[in-house]
Amino acid sequence: MKDVLPPEAGELRFLEDAIRGVFAGFGYGEVMTPTLELEAVLEKAGERRFKRSFRLFDENGNVMVLRPDMTAPIARLAATRLADRNPPHRLCYFANSFRPTRPQRGRRSEFYQAGLELIGDDSDAGDAEALAIACRALDACGLRDYSIVMGEVSFFRSLLDSAGVSGAGREAVFSALAARDMVELGAVISGLEIDADDRQAILDVVSLRGGSEILTTALDLVRGPGMEEALKRLARTLYLVGRHGFAGRILIDLGLLRNFEYYTGIVFEVLSGGLGFPLGGGGRYDGLLGKFGRPGPAVGFAVGLDRLHIALMEEGGLDLPRIPGAALVGGMDSEIELAMNLRDKGIRVLSIAGDVADEEARRLAADAGLSYVVIPADGRYRLEGGGGVQTLDRDEVAGRIESQP
Amino acid sequence: MIESPLEPGCLRIAVPRGNLFSGTVDLLENVGFDVGELRDNERKLTFEVGEGRTIISTRPADVPTYVEYGAADAGIVGKDVLLEQGRNVYELADLEYGACRIVYATPAGRDPEDELRHLGVTRVATKYPNIARRYFEELGMQVEVIELKGSIELAPQVDLAEGIVDLTATGETLRQNNLVERAEIDVSTARFIANRVSHKLKARMIDELARRLVEASRK
């Protein structure tokens, strides 16, 4: 966990606002859920990773959990609070979640995410919409170097079905592949009593990644309708993402599972060349809502705002809009009316007491990121900033600041 | 300016200066890297080895750190280090050299189980506190793990610990220090690891390198 000061907090809010605008542009409505969830309710998600979370007791002895992600609370909300409304539901959130972890760059026990869920739609068009919104949100934040790597967990699951891998062997395969431990995976697979062909096919599939040509390569490995359907769905999704204008952003990785067990269809991760870890991800989870009592398909994703911020700094910083602003000496006492008058015109005014030295006023303006200092001088005003010093009448000050923010 | 490690077309590989070093340099030479300077210059830390690939040489325990953060795209490191640290890196291939075993050993002529029955807790000195803790937890044995940075075999001789968990290749050091192996905890060999983002954004280069390393190591 960490404290966030200016200007970091302002930059994170800028990113949040940029993304909020994109989500709203696709008709997603924002939801807020409680920071604490009842453990007994959250456990319905059946997500083993949630075992590692912060817990406390309420006054009746119920175990409460600091929410470890936002997808499960929103699935709960959709299955209960929205039960009487017809799907699809388009919901988004900007919220902190909590998971105990050893902190390092881009990974903290409290993390802040922007995300959305499209609930009640099982189409590839829904998958494509989620991917396209992710791209558009990153574009809106000004991120240049990013790719989204996409897989389909049902492709691999169908392969295991057709090879007859079940029970403990299947779990061992999934756990090795989720960690991308190829040595362990090789050992697990050589211990399975399956055909040599199937063994090779499993090893081939997990290293299949690259551009859209991978979908063609993968056709040779298809054994059974489930795998073929998964590839077709990926191809259709890719086509639709292309119609949104983002085909060039998508990579394919057929061994991608992600660490959450609730994914059932496409899964994806947002990668930036400047970062050693994904800055976001998501996927389709058609089984999760049913666990909260109201079955339905859903797809969603989340982007870590802290990670996105790091990626943008690696690319040279954020392109923040310049807002006109000034520190006004006397704004707290002798010049209150001028301060209010400037604010009415949309200018940010940092009020400073009239007896503060000019040098101190300049320092305060610089610390607050304001371009101008306004100092009363014999009935007129000295305006410092914008590349010079001018003495102006009272009614000229606002116009000058606005003309060159 | 330092070039981004994830620059397309370039690959930065972390290799360990330690027990695995000579075997690693031989292997890199066999796959066609220009390793002359890497072999001869112990002070230098980064080496250009051709085809846009850079080697960085680090302490063995630091290799997974460089790779996890993406400061290196890939690396070569012993399985013992991976087991101990549990870092979030992808383990892509077993390169099979540098084989050793992680063992639990106690002094000859003493019965560790009998001592444990009387005291309830035994002290174990090790460079691998996480591996040791996991192992004894699974056994249901109560131990006090004492972390040391080196010369682990000294600990039982000066009554710092009743036993040790350490790496052994031939067992010679154990014998010289009058220690008897009581259990094999794990087997370790050199592994090829990759950063999880590089694994996707530089898929072709990393797969190609993994393939060549595996081929050369099986010769």
mmCIF file of C-alpha atoms in Angstrom, chain A residues 52-258:
data_model
loop_
_atom_site.group_PDB
_atom_site.id
_atom_site.type_symbol
_atom_site.label_atom_id
_atom_site.label_comp_id
_atom_site.label_asym_id
_atom_site.label_seq_id
_atom_site.Cartn_x
_atom_site.Cartn_y
_atom_site.Cartn_z
ATOM 1 C CA ARG A 52 -5.255 -15.135 -0.067
ATOM 2 C CA SER A 53 -7.047 -12.000 1.017
ATOM 3 C CA PHE A 54 -7.419 -9.612 3.951
ATOM 4 C CA ARG A 55 -10.156 -10.668 6.379
ATOM 5 C CA LEU A 56 -11.870 -9.228 9.417
ATOM 6 C CA PHE A 57 -14.958 -9.874 11.542
ATOM 7 C CA ASP A 58 -18.128 -7.813 11.712
ATOM 8 C CA GLU A 59 -19.992 -7.261 15.011
ATOM 9 C CA ASN A 60 -21.871 -10.560 14.603
ATOM 10 C CA GLY A 61 -18.765 -12.631 14.030
ATOM 11 C CA ASN A 62 -19.247 -12.911 10.239
ATOM 12 C CA VAL A 63 -16.018 -13.034 8.270
ATOM 13 C CA MET A 64 -15.666 -10.082 5.913
ATOM 14 C CA VAL A 65 -13.175 -9.954 3.048
ATOM 15 C CA LEU A 66 -11.551 -6.873 1.569
ATOM 16 C CA ARG A 67 -12.573 -7.465 -2.051
ATOM 17 C CA PRO A 68 -9.731 -9.230 -3.911
ATOM 18 C CA ASP A 69 -11.121 -8.195 -7.308
ATOM 19 C CA MET A 70 -14.153 -6.431 -8.789
ATOM 20 C CA THR A 71 -15.407 -9.151 -11.128
ATOM 21 C CA ALA A 72 -16.873 -11.362 -8.388
ATOM 22 C CA PRO A 73 -18.668 -8.471 -6.596
ATOM 23 C CA ILE A 74 -20.158 -7.346 -9.916
ATOM 24 C CA ALA A 75 -21.245 -10.910 -10.724
ATOM 25 C CA ARG A 76 -22.947 -10.962 -7.320
ATOM 26 C CA LEU A 77 -24.557 -7.597 -7.996
ATOM 27 C CA ALA A 78 -25.799 -8.647 -11.433
ATOM 28 C CA ALA A 79 -27.238 -11.922 -10.152
ATOM 29 C CA THR A 80 -29.054 -10.276 -7.245
ATOM 30 C CA ARG A 81 -29.701 -6.548 -7.651
ATOM 31 C CA LEU A 82 -30.236 -6.671 -11.414
ATOM 32 C CA ALA A 83 -32.176 -9.953 -11.395
ATOM 33 C CA ASP A 84 -35.416 -8.284 -12.476
ATOM 34 C CA ARG A 85 -33.899 -6.329 -15.358
ATOM 35 C CA ASN A 86 -33.389 -7.754 -18.796
ATOM 36 C CA PRO A 87 -29.825 -8.294 -19.917
ATOM 37 C CA PRO A 88 -27.443 -7.320 -21.351
ATOM 38 C CA HIS A 89 -26.009 -5.155 -18.601
ATOM 39 C CA ARG A 90 -23.094 -2.899 -19.431
ATOM 40 C CA LEU A 91 -21.342 -1.982 -16.189
ATOM 41 C CA CYS A 92 -18.019 -0.328 -15.419
ATOM 42 C CA TYR A 93 -16.080 0.575 -12.290
ATOM 43 C CA PHE A 94 -13.109 2.525 -10.996
ATOM 44 C CA ALA A 95 -12.161 0.927 -7.726
ATOM 45 C CA ASN A 96 -9.463 -0.359 -5.445
ATOM 46 C CA SER A 97 -9.083 -4.062 -4.660
ATOM 47 C CA PHE A 98 -6.847 -5.808 -2.147
ATOM 48 C CA ARG A 99 -4.597 -8.864 -2.202
ATOM 49 C CA PRO A 100 -1.760 -9.517 0.226
ATOM 50 C CA THR A 101 1.487 -9.475 -1.708
ATOM 51 C CA ARG A 102 5.128 -8.615 -1.374
ATOM 52 C CA PRO A 103 5.092 -5.140 -2.896
ATOM 53 C CA GLN A 104 7.153 -4.341 -5.959
ATOM 54 C CA ARG A 105 6.857 -2.082 -8.974
ATOM 55 C CA GLY A 106 3.338 -2.359 -10.366
ATOM 56 C CA ARG A 107 2.260 -4.782 -7.642
ATOM 57 C CA ARG A 108 0.856 -3.634 -4.335
ATOM 58 C CA SER A 109 -1.539 -5.067 -1.790
ATOM 59 C CA GLU A 110 -4.028 -2.301 -2.645
ATOM 60 C CA PHE A 111 -4.406 -1.636 -6.343
ATOM 61 C CA TYR A 112 -6.659 0.677 -8.310
ATOM 62 C CA GLN A 113 -8.345 -0.561 -11.479
ATOM 63 C CA ALA A 114 -10.560 0.698 -14.261
ATOM 64 C CA GLY A 115 -12.683 -2.101 -15.655
ATOM 65 C CA LEU A 116 -15.944 -3.148 -17.205
ATOM 66 C CA GLU A 117 -18.227 -6.156 -17.514
ATOM 67 C CA LEU A 118 -20.627 -6.933 -20.351
ATOM 68 C CA ILE A 119 -23.151 -9.257 -18.724
ATOM 69 C CA GLY A 120 -25.809 -11.328 -20.469
ATOM 70 C CA ASP A 121 -24.211 -11.371 -23.917
ATOM 71 C CA ASP A 122 -22.509 -14.512 -25.157
ATOM 72 C CA SER A 123 -21.556 -13.375 -28.657
ATOM 73 C CA ASP A 124 -18.162 -12.960 -30.284
ATOM 74 C CA ALA A 125 -19.334 -9.404 -30.957
ATOM 75 C CA GLY A 126 -19.368 -8.932 -27.185
ATOM 76 C CA ASP A 127 -15.812 -10.272 -26.931
ATOM 77 C CA ALA A 128 -14.751 -7.887 -29.694
ATOM 78 C CA GLU A 129 -16.464 -4.959 -27.996
ATOM 79 C CA ALA A 130 -14.548 -5.587 -24.771
ATOM 80 C CA LEU A 131 -11.242 -5.760 -26.673
ATOM 81 C CA ALA A 132 -12.019 -2.661 -28.716
ATOM 82 C CA ILE A 133 -12.968 -0.645 -25.632
ATOM 83 C CA ALA A 134 -9.695 -1.683 -23.980
ATOM 84 C CA CYS A 135 -7.738 -0.427 -27.004
ATOM 85 C CA ARG A 136 -9.709 2.781 -27.201
ATOM 86 C CA ALA A 137 -9.225 3.448 -23.489
ATOM 87 C CA LEU A 138 -5.453 2.993 -23.791
ATOM 88 C CA ASP A 139 -5.423 5.261 -26.847
ATOM 89 C CA ALA A 140 -7.380 7.894 -24.904
ATOM 90 C CA CYS A 141 -4.704 7.800 -22.196
ATOM 91 C CA GLY A 142 -2.033 8.404 -24.829
ATOM 92 C CA LEU A 143 -0.302 5.015 -24.562
ATOM 93 C CA ARG A 144 1.496 4.292 -27.837
ATOM 94 C CA ASP A 145 3.338 0.992 -27.455
ATOM 95 C CA TYR A 146 0.924 -1.747 -26.431
ATOM 96 C CA SER A 147 -0.440 -5.060 -27.648
ATOM 97 C CA ILE A 148 -3.266 -7.249 -26.474
ATOM 98 C CA VAL A 149 -2.451 -10.937 -26.461
ATOM 99 C CA MET A 150 -5.531 -13.124 -26.753
ATOM 100 C CA GLY A 151 -6.217 -16.829 -26.244
ATOM 101 C CA GLU A 152 -9.220 -19.133 -25.858
ATOM 102 C CA VAL A 153 -9.232 -21.428 -22.853
ATOM 103 C CA SER A 154 -11.836 -23.728 -24.429
ATOM 104 C CA PHE A 155 -9.357 -24.553 -27.218
ATOM 105 C CA PHE A 156 -6.977 -26.124 -24.715
ATOM 106 C CA ARG A 157 -9.774 -27.631 -22.610
ATOM 107 C CA SER A 158 -11.227 -29.360 -25.696
ATOM 108 C CA LEU A 159 -7.801 -30.719 -26.564
ATOM 109 C CA LEU A 160 -7.543 -32.265 -23.089
ATOM 110 C CA ASP A 161 -11.096 -33.638 -23.459
ATOM 111 C CA SER A 162 -10.288 -35.315 -26.757
ATOM 112 C CA ALA A 163 -7.026 -36.695 -25.360
ATOM 113 C CA GLY A 164 -8.919 -38.086 -22.364
ATOM 114 C CA VAL A 165 -7.027 -36.100 -19.726
ATOM 115 C CA SER A 166 -9.136 -35.803 -16.581
ATOM 116 C CA GLY A 167 -8.999 -35.706 -12.813
ATOM 117 C CA ALA A 168 -5.743 -34.993 -11.020
ATOM 118 C CA GLY A 169 -3.711 -35.152 -14.257
ATOM 119 C CA ARG A 170 -5.861 -32.441 -15.777
ATOM 120 C CA GLU A 171 -5.452 -30.212 -12.737
ATOM 121 C CA ALA A 172 -1.695 -30.698 -12.822
ATOM 122 C CA VAL A 173 -1.623 -29.758 -16.526
ATOM 123 C CA PHE A 174 -3.612 -26.582 -15.865
ATOM 124 C CA SER A 175 -1.550 -25.532 -12.908
ATOM 125 C CA ALA A 176 1.738 -26.020 -14.832
ATOM 126 C CA LEU A 177 0.403 -24.150 -17.855
ATOM 127 C CA ALA A 178 -1.063 -21.286 -15.812
ATOM 128 C CA ALA A 179 2.434 -20.735 -14.351
ATOM 129 C CA ARG A 180 3.886 -21.317 -17.839
ATOM 130 C CA ASP A 181 6.249 -23.859 -16.289
ATOM 131 C CA MET A 182 7.111 -25.848 -19.434
ATOM 132 C CA VAL A 183 9.499 -28.190 -17.622
ATOM 133 C CA GLU A 184 6.798 -29.153 -15.131
ATOM 134 C CA LEU A 185 4.227 -29.417 -17.936
ATOM 135 C CA GLY A 186 6.525 -31.746 -19.879
ATOM 136 C CA ALA A 187 6.968 -33.921 -16.789
ATOM 137 C CA VAL A 188 3.227 -34.029 -16.071
ATOM 138 C CA ILE A 189 2.399 -34.913 -19.668
ATOM 139 C CA SER A 190 4.953 -37.728 -19.902
ATOM 140 C CA GLY A 191 3.297 -39.182 -16.807
ATOM 141 C CA LEU A 192 -0.166 -39.243 -18.427
ATOM 142 C CA GLU A 193 -1.440 -42.425 -20.026
ATOM 143 C CA ILE A 194 -2.408 -40.915 -23.376
ATOM 144 C CA ASP A 195 -1.423 -41.343 -27.033
ATOM 145 C CA ALA A 196 1.988 -40.056 -28.083
ATOM 146 C CA ASP A 197 0.218 -37.924 -30.719
ATOM 147 C CA ASP A 198 -1.919 -36.241 -28.070
ATOM 148 C CA ARG A 199 1.122 -35.670 -25.902
ATOM 149 C CA GLN A 200 2.875 -33.871 -28.756
ATOM 150 C CA ALA A 201 -0.265 -31.905 -29.638
ATOM 151 C CA ILE A 202 -0.501 -30.552 -26.087
ATOM 152 C CA LEU A 203 3.135 -29.444 -26.147
ATOM 153 C CA ASP A 204 2.683 -27.884 -29.596
ATOM 154 C CA VAL A 205 -0.431 -25.946 -28.649
ATOM 155 C CA VAL A 206 1.054 -24.288 -25.583
ATOM 156 C CA SER A 207 3.876 -22.680 -27.558
ATOM 157 C CA LEU A 208 1.605 -21.403 -30.368
ATOM 158 C CA ARG A 209 1.721 -17.629 -30.247
ATOM 159 C CA GLY A 210 2.261 -14.749 -32.653
ATOM 160 C CA GLY A 211 0.089 -12.843 -35.115
ATOM 161 C CA SER A 212 -3.227 -13.919 -36.642
ATOM 162 C CA GLU A 213 -1.373 -16.494 -38.802
ATOM 163 C CA ILE A 214 -1.317 -18.656 -35.632
ATOM 164 C CA LEU A 215 -5.002 -19.403 -36.163
ATOM 165 C CA THR A 216 -4.143 -21.050 -39.484
ATOM 166 C CA THR A 217 -1.234 -22.996 -37.998
ATOM 167 C CA ALA A 218 -3.494 -24.182 -35.196
ATOM 168 C CA LEU A 219 -6.002 -25.667 -37.658
ATOM 169 C CA ASP A 220 -3.597 -28.588 -38.144
ATOM 170 C CA LEU A 221 -3.856 -29.411 -34.455
ATOM 171 C CA VAL A 222 -7.645 -29.484 -34.345
ATOM 172 C CA ARG A 223 -9.086 -32.746 -33.082
ATOM 173 C CA GLY A 224 -12.772 -32.384 -32.382
ATOM 174 C CA PRO A 225 -15.494 -29.782 -32.820
ATOM 175 C CA GLY A 226 -14.711 -27.907 -29.591
ATOM 176 C CA MET A 227 -11.273 -26.894 -30.802
ATOM 177 C CA GLU A 228 -12.535 -25.932 -34.220
ATOM 178 C CA GLU A 229 -15.288 -23.783 -32.712
ATOM 179 C CA ALA A 230 -12.771 -22.043 -30.433
ATOM 180 C CA LEU A 231 -10.553 -21.164 -33.405
ATOM 181 C CA LYS A 232 -13.514 -19.943 -35.453
ATOM 182 C CA ARG A 233 -14.632 -17.788 -32.586
ATOM 183 C CA LEU A 234 -11.171 -16.274 -32.235
ATOM 184 C CA ALA A 235 -11.098 -15.576 -35.971
ATOM 185 C CA ARG A 236 -14.527 -13.906 -35.886
ATOM 186 C CA THR A 237 -13.567 -11.865 -32.828
ATOM 187 C CA LEU A 238 -10.356 -10.785 -34.516
ATOM 188 C CA TYR A 239 -12.311 -9.749 -37.629
ATOM 189 C CA LEU A 240 -14.738 -7.667 -35.544
ATOM 190 C CA VAL A 241 -11.926 -6.043 -33.578
ATOM 191 C CA GLY A 242 -10.478 -5.162 -36.981
ATOM 192 C CA ARG A 243 -13.737 -3.448 -37.949
ATOM 193 C CA HIS A 244 -13.332 -1.341 -34.783
ATOM 194 C CA GLY A 245 -9.898 -0.400 -36.116
ATOM 195 C CA PHE A 246 -7.647 -2.332 -33.734
ATOM 196 C CA ALA A 247 -6.596 -5.491 -35.607
ATOM 197 C CA GLY A 248 -2.938 -4.416 -35.453
ATOM 198 C CA ARG A 249 -3.004 -4.445 -31.662
ATOM 199 C CA ILE A 250 -3.945 -8.110 -31.262
ATOM 200 C CA LEU A 251 -1.554 -11.037 -30.808
ATOM 201 C CA ILE A 252 -2.599 -14.655 -30.353
ATOM 202 C CA ASP A 253 -1.333 -16.996 -27.622
ATOM 203 C CA LEU A 254 -3.158 -20.326 -27.524
ATOM 204 C CA GLY A 255 -1.404 -21.321 -24.296
ATOM 205 C CA LEU A 256 -2.699 -18.267 -22.430
ATOM 206 C CA LEU A 257 -4.902 -19.264 -19.480
ATOM 207 C CA ARG A 258 -4.542 -16.441 -16.951
#
